[in-house]
Each structure stands twice: as C-alpha cells, then as structure tokens.
PDB file of C-alpha atoms in Angstrom:
ATOM      1  CA  MET N   1      29.071-144.124 117.705  1.00  0.00           C
ATOM      2  CA  ILE N   2      26.762-142.443 115.188  1.00  0.00           C
ATOM      3  CA  ARG N   3      23.730-140.623 116.486  1.00  0.00           C
ATOM      4  CA  LYS N   4      21.062-138.319 115.156  1.00  0.00           C
ATOM      5  CA  VAL N   5      21.306-134.565 115.677  1.00  0.00           C
ATOM      6  CA  GLU N   6      18.137-133.644 117.518  1.00  0.00           C
ATOM      7  CA  SER N   7      18.772-130.036 118.517  1.00  0.00           C
ATOM      8  CA  GLU N   8      20.477-126.896 117.315  1.00  0.00           C
ATOM      9  CA  ASP N   9      23.047-127.347 120.095  1.00  0.00           C
ATOM     10  CA  PHE N  10      25.203-129.280 117.633  1.00  0.00           C
ATOM     11  CA  ALA N  11      25.592-126.361 115.204  1.00  0.00           C
ATOM     12  CA  TYR N  12      28.698-124.999 116.958  1.00  0.00           C
ATOM     13  CA  GLN N  13      30.396-128.394 116.943  1.00  0.00           C
ATOM     14  CA  MET N  14      29.516-128.930 113.290  1.00  0.00           C
ATOM     15  CA  ALA N  15      31.046-125.535 112.432  1.00  0.00           C
ATOM     16  CA  GLU N  16      34.200-126.442 114.377  1.00  0.00           C
ATOM     17  CA  ILE N  17      34.576-129.727 112.494  1.00  0.00           C
ATOM     18  CA  TYR N  18      33.929-128.060 109.132  1.00  0.00           C
ATOM     19  CA  ASN N  19      36.497-125.332 109.850  1.00  0.00           C
ATOM     20  CA  SER N  20      39.048-127.925 110.954  1.00  0.00           C
ATOM     21  CA  ALA N  21      38.594-129.925 107.736  1.00  0.00           C
ATOM     22  CA  ASN N  22      38.818-126.643 105.825  1.00  0.00           C
ATOM     23  CA  GLU N  23      42.478-126.427 106.859  1.00  0.00           C
ATOM     24  CA  LEU N  24      43.277-128.867 104.046  1.00  0.00           C
ATOM     25  CA  TYR N  25      42.900-125.952 101.631  1.00  0.00           C
ATOM     26  CA  PRO N  26      45.467-123.192 101.137  1.00  0.00           C
ATOM     27  CA  GLU N  27      44.671-120.266 103.407  1.00  0.00           C
ATOM     28  CA  ASP N  28      43.394-118.048 100.576  1.00  0.00           C
ATOM     29  CA  GLU N  29      40.888-120.762  99.523  1.00  0.00           C
ATOM     30  CA  ARG N  30      39.323-121.364 102.933  1.00  0.00           C
ATOM     31  CA  TYR N  31      35.743-120.377 103.561  1.00  0.00           C
ATOM     32  CA  PRO N  32      35.161-120.446 107.316  1.00  0.00           C
ATOM     33  CA  ALA N  33      31.646-121.173 108.531  1.00  0.00           C
ATOM     34  CA  ASP N  34      29.849-120.173 111.682  1.00  0.00           C
ATOM     35  CA  ALA N  35      27.065-121.966 113.504  1.00  0.00           C
ATOM     36  CA  ASP N  36      24.351-120.033 111.594  1.00  0.00           C
ATOM     37  CA  ILE N  37      24.978-122.097 108.464  1.00  0.00           C
ATOM     38  CA  PHE N  38      24.540-125.300 110.421  1.00  0.00           C
ATOM     39  CA  TYR N  39      21.386-124.093 112.211  1.00  0.00           C
ATOM     40  CA  LYS N  40      19.797-123.872 108.764  1.00  0.00           C
ATOM     41  CA  GLN N  41      21.176-127.270 107.793  1.00  0.00           C
ATOM     42  CA  ILE N  42      19.795-128.847 110.981  1.00  0.00           C
ATOM     43  CA  GLU N  43      16.347-127.467 110.151  1.00  0.00           C
ATOM     44  CA  ARG N  44      16.425-128.642 106.506  1.00  0.00           C
ATOM     45  CA  ASP N  45      18.392-131.905 106.428  1.00  0.00           C
ATOM     46  CA  LYS N  46      18.726-135.118 108.376  1.00  0.00           C
ATOM     47  CA  ASN N  47      21.950-134.822 110.357  1.00  0.00           C
ATOM     48  CA  TYR N  48      24.085-137.333 112.209  1.00  0.00           C
ATOM     49  CA  VAL N  49      27.242-136.962 114.266  1.00  0.00           C
ATOM     50  CA  TYR N  50      30.057-139.391 114.923  1.00  0.00           C
ATOM     51  CA  GLU N  51      31.254-139.548 118.522  1.00  0.00           C
ATOM     52  CA  LYS N  52      34.535-141.005 119.645  1.00  0.00           C
ATOM     53  CA  ASN N  53      35.337-141.155 123.361  1.00  0.00           C
ATOM     54  CA  GLY N  54      32.521-138.699 124.084  1.00  0.00           C
ATOM     55  CA  LYS N  55      33.745-136.115 121.559  1.00  0.00           C
ATOM     56  CA  ILE N  56      31.978-135.279 118.303  1.00  0.00           C
ATOM     57  CA  VAL N  57      34.604-135.727 115.580  1.00  0.00           C
ATOM     58  CA  GLY N  58      32.530-135.888 112.394  1.00  0.00           C
ATOM     59  CA  PHE N  59      29.111-135.355 110.909  1.00  0.00           C
ATOM     60  CA  MET N  60      27.048-135.995 107.839  1.00  0.00           C
ATOM     61  CA  SER N  61      23.815-134.576 106.496  1.00  0.00           C
ATOM     62  CA  TYR N  62      21.451-135.565 103.742  1.00  0.00           C
ATOM     63  CA  HIS N  63      18.289-134.353 102.090  1.00  0.00           C
ATOM     64  CA  LYS N  64      15.589-136.181 100.124  1.00  0.00           C
ATOM     65  CA  TYR N  65      14.460-134.659  96.865  1.00  0.00           C
ATOM     66  CA  GLU N  66      11.695-135.972  94.653  1.00  0.00           C
ATOM     67  CA  GLN N  67      13.958-138.066  92.387  1.00  0.00           C
ATOM     68  CA  TYR N  68      17.058-138.622  94.523  1.00  0.00           C
ATOM     69  CA  TYR N  69      18.788-138.236  97.864  1.00  0.00           C
ATOM     70  CA  GLU N  70      21.700-135.844  98.292  1.00  0.00           C
ATOM     71  CA  LEU N  71      24.521-136.263 100.780  1.00  0.00           C
ATOM     72  CA  THR N  72      24.871-132.573 101.580  1.00  0.00           C
ATOM     73  CA  SER N  73      27.742-132.793 104.089  1.00  0.00           C
ATOM     74  CA  LEU N  74      30.322-135.266 105.262  1.00  0.00           C
ATOM     75  CA  TYR N  75      33.104-133.732 107.343  1.00  0.00           C
ATOM     76  CA  ILE N  76      35.621-135.220 109.730  1.00  0.00           C
ATOM     77  CA  HIS N  77      37.740-133.194 112.135  1.00  0.00           C
ATOM     78  CA  LEU N  78      41.246-132.935 110.707  1.00  0.00           C
ATOM     79  CA  GLU N  79      42.794-134.830 113.655  1.00  0.00           C
ATOM     80  CA  TYR N  80      40.496-137.812 113.058  1.00  0.00           C
ATOM     81  CA  GLN N  81      40.729-138.152 109.286  1.00  0.00           C
ATOM     82  CA  LYS N  82      42.050-141.346 107.672  1.00  0.00           C
ATOM     83  CA  LYS N  83      40.735-143.474 110.552  1.00  0.00           C
ATOM     84  CA  GLY N  84      37.672-144.941 108.811  1.00  0.00           C
ATOM     85  CA  ILE N  85      35.179-142.452 110.283  1.00  0.00           C
ATOM     86  CA  GLY N  86      34.232-140.998 106.890  1.00  0.00           C
ATOM     87  CA  GLU N  87      33.658-144.490 105.544  1.00  0.00           C
ATOM     88  CA  ASP N  88      31.503-145.362 108.573  1.00  0.00           C
ATOM     89  CA  LEU N  89      29.380-142.235 108.069  1.00  0.00           C
ATOM     90  CA  LEU N  90      29.046-142.854 104.325  1.00  0.00           C
ATOM     91  CA  THR N  91      27.999-146.465 104.917  1.00  0.00           C
ATOM     92  CA  PHE N  92      25.518-145.308 107.558  1.00  0.00           C
ATOM     93  CA  PHE N  93      24.080-142.763 105.105  1.00  0.00           C
ATOM     94  CA  GLU N  94      23.660-145.362 102.388  1.00  0.00           C
ATOM     95  CA  LYS N  95      21.833-147.683 104.812  1.00  0.00           C
ATOM     96  CA  GLN N  96      19.284-144.908 105.494  1.00  0.00           C
ATOM     97  CA  ILE N  97      18.292-144.838 101.821  1.00  0.00           C
ATOM     98  CA  PRO N  98      15.704-147.334 100.563  1.00  0.00           C
ATOM     99  CA  MET N  99      17.318-149.847  98.208  1.00  0.00           C
ATOM    100  CA  GLY N 100      17.271-148.997  94.509  1.00  0.00           C
ATOM    101  CA  ASN N 101      17.434-145.238  94.973  1.00  0.00           C
ATOM    102  CA  PHE N 102      19.736-142.731  93.344  1.00  0.00           C
ATOM    103  CA  VAL N 103      22.066-140.726  95.615  1.00  0.00           C
ATOM    104  CA  ILE N 104      24.313-137.812  94.745  1.00  0.00           C
ATOM    105  CA  THR N 105      26.969-135.754  96.433  1.00  0.00           C
ATOM    106  CA  LYS N 106      28.933-132.725  95.324  1.00  0.00           C
ATOM    107  CA  ALA N 107      32.648-132.132  95.763  1.00  0.00           C
ATOM    108  CA  LEU N 108      34.679-129.067  94.970  1.00  0.00           C
ATOM    109  CA  ASN N 109      37.057-129.571  92.059  1.00  0.00           C
ATOM    110  CA  THR N 110      39.775-128.187  94.351  1.00  0.00           C
ATOM    111  CA  SER N 111      39.190-131.201  96.643  1.00  0.00           C
ATOM    112  CA  PRO N 112      40.710-134.116  94.740  1.00  0.00           C
ATOM    113  CA  TRP N 113      40.927-136.085  98.014  1.00  0.00           C
ATOM    114  CA  ALA N 114      37.115-135.886  98.368  1.00  0.00           C
ATOM    115  CA  ILE N 115      36.551-137.017  94.781  1.00  0.00           C
ATOM    116  CA  ARG N 116      38.968-139.942  95.352  1.00  0.00           C
ATOM    117  CA  PHE N 117      37.120-140.851  98.561  1.00  0.00           C
ATOM    118  CA  TYR N 118      33.768-141.082  96.791  1.00  0.00           C
ATOM    119  CA  THR N 119      35.087-142.901  93.718  1.00  0.00           C
ATOM    120  CA  LYS N 120      36.784-145.385  96.052  1.00  0.00           C
ATOM    121  CA  HIS N 121      33.282-146.070  97.419  1.00  0.00           C
ATOM    122  CA  LYS N 122      31.830-146.686  93.950  1.00  0.00           C
ATOM    123  CA  TYR N 123      30.468-143.214  93.232  1.00  0.00           C
ATOM    124  CA  ARG N 124      30.792-142.126  89.605  1.00  0.00           C
ATOM    125  CA  LYS N 125      31.040-138.699  88.061  1.00  0.00           C
ATOM    126  CA  ALA N 126      27.681-137.751  86.608  1.00  0.00           C
ATOM    127  CA  THR N 127      27.375-137.239  82.860  1.00  0.00           C
ATOM    128  CA  GLU N 128      25.486-134.358  81.253  1.00  0.00           C
ATOM    129  CA  LEU N 129      22.646-136.739  80.357  1.00  0.00           C
ATOM    130  CA  GLU N 130      22.358-138.010  83.930  1.00  0.00           C
ATOM    131  CA  LEU N 131      22.423-134.466  85.276  1.00  0.00           C
ATOM    132  CA  SER N 132      19.749-133.242  82.861  1.00  0.00           C
ATOM    133  CA  SER N 133      17.481-136.217  83.635  1.00  0.00           C
ATOM    134  CA  LEU N 134      17.534-135.125  87.296  1.00  0.00           C
ATOM    135  CA  ASN N 135      17.265-131.442  86.447  1.00  0.00           C
ATOM    136  CA  LEU N 136      20.646-130.775  88.058  1.00  0.00           C
ATOM    137  CA  GLU N 137      23.185-128.202  87.009  1.00  0.00           C
ATOM    138  CA  GLN N 138      26.841-128.830  87.696  1.00  0.00           C
ATOM    139  CA  HIS N 139      28.776-125.636  88.332  1.00  0.00           C
ATOM    140  CA  ARG N 140      32.285-125.233  86.945  1.00  0.00           C
ATOM    141  CA  TRP N 141      33.806-125.405  90.450  1.00  0.00           C
ATOM    142  CA  GLU N 142      32.177-128.713  91.444  1.00  0.00           C
ATOM    143  CA  THR N 143      31.900-132.360  90.525  1.00  0.00           C
ATOM    144  CA  ILE N 144      28.627-134.174  91.064  1.00  0.00           C
ATOM    145  CA  LEU N 145      29.034-137.846  91.875  1.00  0.00           C
ATOM    146  CA  TYR N 146      26.304-140.465  92.110  1.00  0.00           C
ATOM    147  CA  LYS N 147      25.531-144.028  92.991  1.00  0.00           C
ATOM    148  CA  TYR N 148      22.534-146.342  93.125  1.00  0.00           C
ATOM    149  CA  VAL N 149      22.137-147.934  96.538  1.00  0.00           C
TER     150      VAL N 149
END
C-alpha cells in the first residue's frame, strides 16, 4: 500500500531504508544519512511510503519546479528490492504528474542498477541541449534522466 507522508515521524524510517539501500555500494562509497536529512525533505517535497504487512519498506519523494517535476528520491529497503515495489512507486509518481509534463530524476554514475531501472521504464539520458533548456547542470558524478508523462 502506498500512502502519503503526513508527519515528520517517518524521517527515521526513511533514513533506515536509505541506509539499507546504501549497502549496495562498497563500504568506502557509502554515505549514511540520519533523520535530519529526511525532515528537510518532508518539509520541501511530496513524500510517499510503501507499506507491506504493516512495515514501511520503501519511499519516494518528488518536487515541482517551474518547468518540470523532479523525482528526488526512490529507495527500497535492501530486503525488499527486486519485488516490484520500486516499479509500483515509480508508476504512482508518474500518475501524480499532469499528463504532458516533463519529469527528471538523477542517479549516481556509480549506480548502474539505478540507471538501468529508469531506462527500463522509458527514461532517457538528458542531452546538453535538454539540460540547458531547463537550466539544469549535470555534475560529473551523476546522470540526469527524463521522460514526458
């Protein structure tokens, strides 16, 4: 079940899920997060959690900018990955966006599994022209992917 995050109480669970998913990286490349990061995200973005058997096992967040929407987070607890939860959250996100709008997400270049996930769902890597038209800068450590919904 997907439901909206309506209080800061979820920040600890979001941090736990993020840190679990972070275990996919080699230990020296992990950047653990605490609840403070997610308190800020809850204030700024629209946030949704995925519950399975009463336990929160994933979450996603997005933010509306003037010209586009950005999927700012999509994380699934390591134990629950590859079970369709990420796809459910991504589909849910896309249904929140009015038809005909441009959406982006960013993935670390060291996360080829994330880039594969988004390209599997018809996201494309943004070109320099597309990035400049949206006034976006792509850092050397990330890939910006987009899609029209």
